Amino acid sequence: MVELGLLSGTKSTKSVHVSFRIPYSTHWGQSLLVCGSEPVLGSWNLKKGLLLSPVHHGDELIWFGTVPVPKGFKCEYSYYVVDDNRNVLRWEMGEKRKVLLPEGIQDGEVVELHDLWQVGSDALPLKSAFKDVIFRRKLSLDIETPLGVIRSTLDQEDSVLVHFKISCPNIEEETSIYIIGNTLKLGQWNVQNGLKLSYSGESIWHADCVLPKGDFPIKYKYCKYGKGGIFSPETGPNRDIVLDSSNTQPRYICLSDGMLREMPWRGAGVAIPMFSVRSEADLGVGEFLDLKLFVDWAGESGFHLVQLLPINDTSVHGMWWDSYPYSSLSVFALHPLYLRVQALSENISEDIKLEIQKAKEQLDGKDVDYEATLSTKLSIAKKIFAQEKDLILNSSSFQNFFSENQDWLKPYAAFCFLRDFFETSDHSQWGRFSHFSKEKLEKLVSKDSLHYSIICFHYYIQFHLHVQLSEAADYARKKGVILKGDLPIGVDRNSVDTWVYPNLFRMNTATGAPPDYFDKNGQNWGFPTYNWEEMSKDNYAWWRARLTQMAKYFTAYRIDHILGFFRIWELPEHAMTGLVGKFRPSIPLSQEELEKEGIWDFDRLSCPYILQEFLQDKFGASWTFIASNFLNEYQKNRYEFKEDCNTEKKIASKLKSFPERSLLQDEDKIRRELFDLVQNIVLIRDPENPRNFYPRFNLEDTSSFKDLDDHSKNVLKRLYYDYYFHRQENLWRQNALKTLPALLNSSDMLACGEDLGLIPSCVHPVMQELGLIGLRIQRMPSEPDLEFGIPSQYSYMTVCAPSCHDCSTLRAWWEEDEGRRQRYFKNVVGSDMSPPGRCVPDIAHFIIREHVEAPSMWAIFPLQDLLVLKEEYTTRPATEETINDPTNPKHYWRYRVHVTVEALIKDKELISTIKDLVSGSGRSHPGGQAERQASHKSAVATTEKQQIASSKDKVHLATPLNAVAQETLTVR
């Protein structure tokens, strides 16, 4: 948040004193430092900044420091936590603070700045999701007094001019901000006589007041005072202003009081992939313009947010593999799949209209037919383009779009042309075009080229996608509904981005995730890892451009696999599974370190450990056949892989082309067993430095480890635990604090991080510091001793959800494991009765209510989980509603909702059920002050004890037993 800006006077050689005062608790060896833009504060050189001194005031530790400055002094500054050598340990978030000295200040006087440390969460109400959507007012407030204007004058010697400043983005029309306090000038706690603040823009309210020194110490609070006499004081203890007892008491005190303290705002949302939406107008898949209808349904149901999966172009392979939305062909281009061809022109010919109608009937299937839908849309779009390309390409709207986006649009169009020309996206196969250059690009997209019309077609498609998504995004903002996008952690190996910026990627590696809830063998996503060192040279410009582009359409976003910004699970390019990887960055085990511990046989530990008995156990009577074709016996009864099959990819390739495949009775089983053998190692040797090693994940599970002597086992277990749980924490924290702020500062979207999986201890403190909202899935608790998360105990800075796109739906999860279902019913529902075998509406109602009543800022529900609230929407097999199977790298992403948006809008019964759940929980929902007050009353009234009645296939579940205390969650 920006500090107080006061009117500057004319410059003078005479000096005054600026005193900094900020409460902040530190640990031993830490200090606070002020650094700013002027030499007196170090000119942003932390070694020359002003070191503050601590003083205890009651339970608070207050840091002070004073510098002499000339009259008319102007400066930007920030606070930092440093160690004894002035190395930065932490810095405050938000914009740089600003100070200007007040006009008329006398030589030698003191201006005292009372600041509060800024954390990332302080700025969340100023993000576009809140500022431009949820807190959007029909009538914008007029600026009454700009920051920097002081109307009061300081004449009396025994008075102090106090300038108050507070941020309050959530305010109703005809409502003002007042200060009330224990002094006459502040109304003696009477709001009618309190000090009214002026609006200065950007959600900032301020006022100045001359107070007698005899009134100090002063107790005060901010409050809202609105039409009808509605009076709402801020929460929490009284604020106070104290005067230092020294002889240099300030004549001017500038208060920056942060955010007006209100009960935490809590909202609800619905998640659905763009491709899964079904409407009466679409051609086989959800389309951007369908979002307008979906926003209508969401808003009417009480939701403030619609969350999508990635919507970037993924057209890499030219087949259904491209349905995977996290493997971008371009991180800037939108997917042509979501184009509404009917909206391309107002003058579509009758024959094309008939073709569209026929396609609509043919593609209206249970699931998305990715290949047929995309090819049909592009075929129709080409015909319309041929008829009106000159009209569109010469229009001012297209010219503006092209001018603003040409930096990515030209390479994208050229890539698409070359992909189709060479019939592959593997740009290493493109001859002289394999290596990108701007000169080659300009020739490819030149108006004089024979293929210029093809290039323009790609421009044309992206232009209309932009127009259609912009229309939907603008509509959502006006309706008070946030559109939340998704930022994938990776890009496809054969993408525009790796072609244009190969230096930003480590192309000989792949990203994934270590074994976790989703897959015991880990995951291999196939994306190249990032060259963070290279990216840092231009302050992560590629990332910043991505976020800037997303912010054109979204006001919130989900950072996919946020752990990747701390460290990524890096795999060799030849890996197919995700098991034998290492973290990057990480501090390896050096050969010297291992030798000191008595570990020396590095080939034994880092090469596959294969004994004859292992082969006999795995392959039975066929072991000799497998050994003769895939292995060499290099010692008696000890084997190694042949050169042509010593990696996972080589094994798979050899099996596929095996001349005697008919002799392989179960090829999948043989591949799994051979993979298990090639993974049977204890240490992974660093290919870039053979004297460095990394402990293999779950090394104790390997037969290689089990055959070691006790000393080696004990040493390796200790080093393993240190590597995965202690050794890297500071490194990973520093890495995240370099990369994540570049993302967060490049747009004003609300950021949420997907923080599931193996979570290092440094992750949550960094997310809290940066104001990043985490994710909580009840079936995947972060607490190791819990089988089911407890929503009532989630922290405010979280999104809670019963499921997500990467796991089974609520209904499928309930029905797939009887034992787990019984434990949930006993331990969470609190019933000793037998649970129903199906996830009936009452079960869904209970679980959804648990989540909407959680303290989390957001409760977001996959649409499939909401549809379970009505019996008629549960006729489809539950397993068919799962969006992704993370254990299958070739999963077909094709789920379509079986009911149209139009039908959902007409289903007032379902809307009423959902709305009652949301409003009865104390969560905010689209509507005015009256609706919010009604919601609050409903939430407070919901305190009756849970009643459970069970029958064979029906359970009645009222308020959960572990409902959150409503007084802590009231939304004002």
mmCIF file of C-alpha atoms in Angstrom, residues 607-760:
data_model
loop_
_atom_site.group_PDB
_atom_site.id
_atom_site.type_symbol
_atom_site.label_atom_id
_atom_site.label_comp_id
_atom_site.label_asym_id
_atom_site.label_seq_id
_atom_site.Cartn_x
_atom_site.Cartn_y
_atom_site.Cartn_z
ATOM 1 C CA CYS A 607 23.407 -48.531 -11.350
ATOM 2 C CA PRO A 608 20.430 -50.907 -11.499
ATOM 3 C CA TYR A 609 21.008 -53.711 -9.010
ATOM 4 C CA ILE A 610 19.868 -56.895 -10.773
ATOM 5 C CA LEU A 611 20.370 -60.407 -9.408
ATOM 6 C CA GLN A 612 19.326 -63.649 -11.051
ATOM 7 C CA GLU A 613 16.870 -64.330 -8.239
ATOM 8 C CA PHE A 614 15.076 -61.044 -8.987
ATOM 9 C CA LEU A 615 14.623 -62.139 -12.610
ATOM 10 C CA GLN A 616 13.283 -65.516 -11.573
ATOM 11 C CA ASP A 617 10.806 -63.912 -9.145
ATOM 12 C CA LYS A 618 9.541 -61.434 -11.719
ATOM 13 C CA PHE A 619 9.438 -63.496 -14.890
ATOM 14 C CA GLY A 620 9.236 -67.096 -13.683
ATOM 15 C CA ALA A 621 10.077 -69.620 -16.366
ATOM 16 C CA SER A 622 10.514 -66.838 -18.937
ATOM 17 C CA TRP A 623 13.425 -65.228 -17.094
ATOM 18 C CA THR A 624 16.111 -66.658 -19.371
ATOM 19 C CA PHE A 625 14.288 -65.371 -22.447
ATOM 20 C CA ILE A 626 14.032 -61.866 -20.910
ATOM 21 C CA ALA A 627 17.647 -61.950 -19.732
ATOM 22 C CA SER A 628 19.033 -62.982 -23.107
ATOM 23 C CA ASN A 629 17.172 -60.201 -24.928
ATOM 24 C CA PHE A 630 17.443 -57.310 -22.473
ATOM 25 C CA LEU A 631 20.374 -58.001 -20.143
ATOM 26 C CA ASN A 632 24.043 -58.929 -19.987
ATOM 27 C CA GLU A 633 25.497 -61.091 -17.233
ATOM 28 C CA TYR A 634 28.615 -59.145 -16.194
ATOM 29 C CA GLN A 635 29.294 -61.193 -13.043
ATOM 30 C CA LYS A 636 28.024 -64.564 -11.965
ATOM 31 C CA ASN A 637 24.253 -64.189 -11.325
ATOM 32 C CA ARG A 638 24.494 -60.361 -11.671
ATOM 33 C CA TYR A 639 23.113 -58.506 -14.658
ATOM 34 C CA GLU A 640 23.060 -55.141 -16.357
ATOM 35 C CA PHE A 641 20.838 -53.771 -19.132
ATOM 36 C CA LYS A 642 22.013 -53.889 -22.714
ATOM 37 C CA GLU A 643 22.878 -50.521 -24.248
ATOM 38 C CA ASP A 644 19.753 -50.499 -26.458
ATOM 39 C CA CYS A 645 17.392 -50.822 -23.479
ATOM 40 C CA ASN A 646 19.063 -49.198 -20.466
ATOM 41 C CA THR A 647 16.416 -46.472 -20.000
ATOM 42 C CA GLU A 648 12.640 -46.512 -19.660
ATOM 43 C CA LYS A 649 12.094 -45.049 -23.138
ATOM 44 C CA LYS A 650 14.500 -47.549 -24.692
ATOM 45 C CA ILE A 651 12.746 -50.432 -22.936
ATOM 46 C CA ALA A 652 9.332 -49.295 -24.200
ATOM 47 C CA SER A 653 10.688 -48.765 -27.699
ATOM 48 C CA LYS A 654 12.372 -52.181 -27.825
ATOM 49 C CA LEU A 655 9.237 -53.937 -26.605
ATOM 50 C CA LYS A 656 7.135 -52.167 -29.220
ATOM 51 C CA SER A 657 9.472 -53.165 -32.061
ATOM 52 C CA PHE A 658 10.402 -56.574 -30.652
ATOM 53 C CA PRO A 659 10.655 -59.067 -33.555
ATOM 54 C CA GLU A 660 9.188 -61.862 -31.433
ATOM 55 C CA ARG A 661 6.315 -59.904 -29.821
ATOM 56 C CA SER A 662 4.110 -62.973 -30.021
ATOM 57 C CA LEU A 663 6.349 -64.566 -27.403
ATOM 58 C CA LEU A 664 5.607 -61.724 -24.978
ATOM 59 C CA GLN A 665 2.468 -63.013 -23.297
ATOM 60 C CA ASP A 666 1.788 -59.861 -21.242
ATOM 61 C CA GLU A 667 3.719 -56.952 -22.715
ATOM 62 C CA ASP A 668 2.426 -54.404 -20.173
ATOM 63 C CA LYS A 669 3.494 -56.582 -17.232
ATOM 64 C CA ILE A 670 6.928 -57.188 -18.753
ATOM 65 C CA ARG A 671 7.385 -53.451 -19.275
ATOM 66 C CA ARG A 672 6.405 -52.712 -15.665
ATOM 67 C CA GLU A 673 8.815 -55.334 -14.335
ATOM 68 C CA LEU A 674 11.680 -54.116 -16.519
ATOM 69 C CA PHE A 675 10.960 -50.539 -15.394
ATOM 70 C CA ASP A 676 11.108 -51.773 -11.807
ATOM 71 C CA LEU A 677 14.559 -53.244 -12.483
ATOM 72 C CA VAL A 678 15.948 -50.133 -14.172
ATOM 73 C CA GLN A 679 14.630 -48.078 -11.221
ATOM 74 C CA ASN A 680 16.264 -50.384 -8.663
ATOM 75 C CA ILE A 681 18.927 -47.913 -7.584
ATOM 76 C CA VAL A 682 19.726 -46.102 -4.329
ATOM 77 C CA LEU A 683 21.552 -43.023 -5.596
ATOM 78 C CA ILE A 684 21.026 -41.024 -8.788
ATOM 79 C CA ARG A 685 24.256 -39.776 -10.327
ATOM 80 C CA ASP A 686 24.111 -36.188 -11.591
ATOM 81 C CA PRO A 687 24.624 -36.320 -15.386
ATOM 82 C CA GLU A 688 26.157 -32.831 -15.313
ATOM 83 C CA ASN A 689 28.550 -33.553 -12.430
ATOM 84 C CA PRO A 690 29.317 -37.268 -11.863
ATOM 85 C CA ARG A 691 30.702 -36.538 -8.372
ATOM 86 C CA ASN A 692 27.258 -35.419 -7.154
ATOM 87 C CA PHE A 693 24.452 -37.773 -6.161
ATOM 88 C CA TYR A 694 20.777 -37.593 -5.176
ATOM 89 C CA PRO A 695 18.953 -40.181 -3.026
ATOM 90 C CA ARG A 696 16.284 -41.998 -5.015
ATOM 91 C CA PHE A 697 12.753 -41.334 -3.782
ATOM 92 C CA ASN A 698 11.544 -44.103 -1.424
ATOM 93 C CA LEU A 699 14.957 -45.753 -1.613
ATOM 94 C CA GLU A 700 14.118 -48.028 1.327
ATOM 95 C CA ASP A 701 11.544 -49.797 -0.859
ATOM 96 C CA THR A 702 14.205 -51.003 -3.295
ATOM 97 C CA SER A 703 15.797 -54.429 -3.119
ATOM 98 C CA SER A 704 19.079 -52.650 -3.864
ATOM 99 C CA PHE A 705 18.827 -50.860 -0.516
ATOM 100 C CA LYS A 706 17.620 -53.951 1.345
ATOM 101 C CA ASP A 707 20.753 -55.867 0.356
ATOM 102 C CA LEU A 708 23.118 -53.256 1.859
ATOM 103 C CA ASP A 709 24.971 -53.652 5.143
ATOM 104 C CA ASP A 710 23.483 -52.022 8.242
ATOM 105 C CA HIS A 711 26.015 -49.182 8.364
ATOM 106 C CA SER A 712 25.275 -48.132 4.783
ATOM 107 C CA LYS A 713 21.538 -48.390 5.408
ATOM 108 C CA ASN A 714 21.698 -46.156 8.470
ATOM 109 C CA VAL A 715 23.873 -43.541 6.740
ATOM 110 C CA LEU A 716 21.721 -43.449 3.611
ATOM 111 C CA LYS A 717 18.462 -43.240 5.591
ATOM 112 C CA ARG A 718 19.801 -40.275 7.524
ATOM 113 C CA LEU A 719 21.057 -38.521 4.392
ATOM 114 C CA TYR A 720 17.788 -39.298 2.600
ATOM 115 C CA TYR A 721 15.729 -37.701 5.349
ATOM 116 C CA ASP A 722 18.002 -34.686 5.432
ATOM 117 C CA TYR A 723 17.882 -34.250 1.641
ATOM 118 C CA TYR A 724 14.091 -34.398 1.373
ATOM 119 C CA PHE A 725 13.050 -32.647 4.579
ATOM 120 C CA HIS A 726 15.782 -30.292 5.851
ATOM 121 C CA ARG A 727 18.733 -29.653 3.573
ATOM 122 C CA GLN A 728 16.918 -27.650 0.899
ATOM 123 C CA GLU A 729 14.480 -25.519 2.877
ATOM 124 C CA ASN A 730 16.388 -22.226 2.798
ATOM 125 C CA LEU A 731 17.403 -22.720 -0.835
ATOM 126 C CA TRP A 732 13.814 -23.391 -1.887
ATOM 127 C CA ARG A 733 12.524 -20.448 0.098
ATOM 128 C CA GLN A 734 15.022 -18.115 -1.572
ATOM 129 C CA ASN A 735 14.152 -19.529 -4.988
ATOM 130 C CA ALA A 736 10.422 -18.906 -4.499
ATOM 131 C CA LEU A 737 11.048 -15.377 -3.229
ATOM 132 C CA LYS A 738 12.954 -14.646 -6.438
ATOM 133 C CA THR A 739 10.442 -16.090 -8.897
ATOM 134 C CA LEU A 740 6.964 -15.712 -7.418
ATOM 135 C CA PRO A 741 7.024 -11.925 -6.805
ATOM 136 C CA ALA A 742 7.745 -11.424 -10.519
ATOM 137 C CA LEU A 743 4.457 -13.200 -11.271
ATOM 138 C CA LEU A 744 2.442 -11.553 -8.549
ATOM 139 C CA ASN A 745 3.612 -8.031 -9.394
ATOM 140 C CA SER A 746 2.957 -8.350 -13.128
ATOM 141 C CA SER A 747 -0.836 -8.152 -12.797
ATOM 142 C CA ASP A 748 -3.471 -7.260 -10.228
ATOM 143 C CA MET A 749 -5.261 -10.597 -10.496
ATOM 144 C CA LEU A 750 -6.019 -12.531 -7.322
ATOM 145 C CA ALA A 751 -3.546 -15.440 -7.128
ATOM 146 C CA CYS A 752 -4.223 -18.892 -5.696
ATOM 147 C CA GLY A 753 -1.625 -21.656 -5.513
ATOM 148 C CA GLU A 754 -2.253 -25.368 -6.000
ATOM 149 C CA ASP A 755 -0.130 -26.655 -3.102
ATOM 150 C CA LEU A 756 -1.017 -30.350 -3.019
ATOM 151 C CA GLY A 757 1.497 -33.173 -2.736
ATOM 152 C CA LEU A 758 4.752 -33.438 -0.793
ATOM 153 C CA ILE A 759 4.868 -29.977 0.804
ATOM 154 C CA PRO A 760 8.230 -28.636 2.050
#
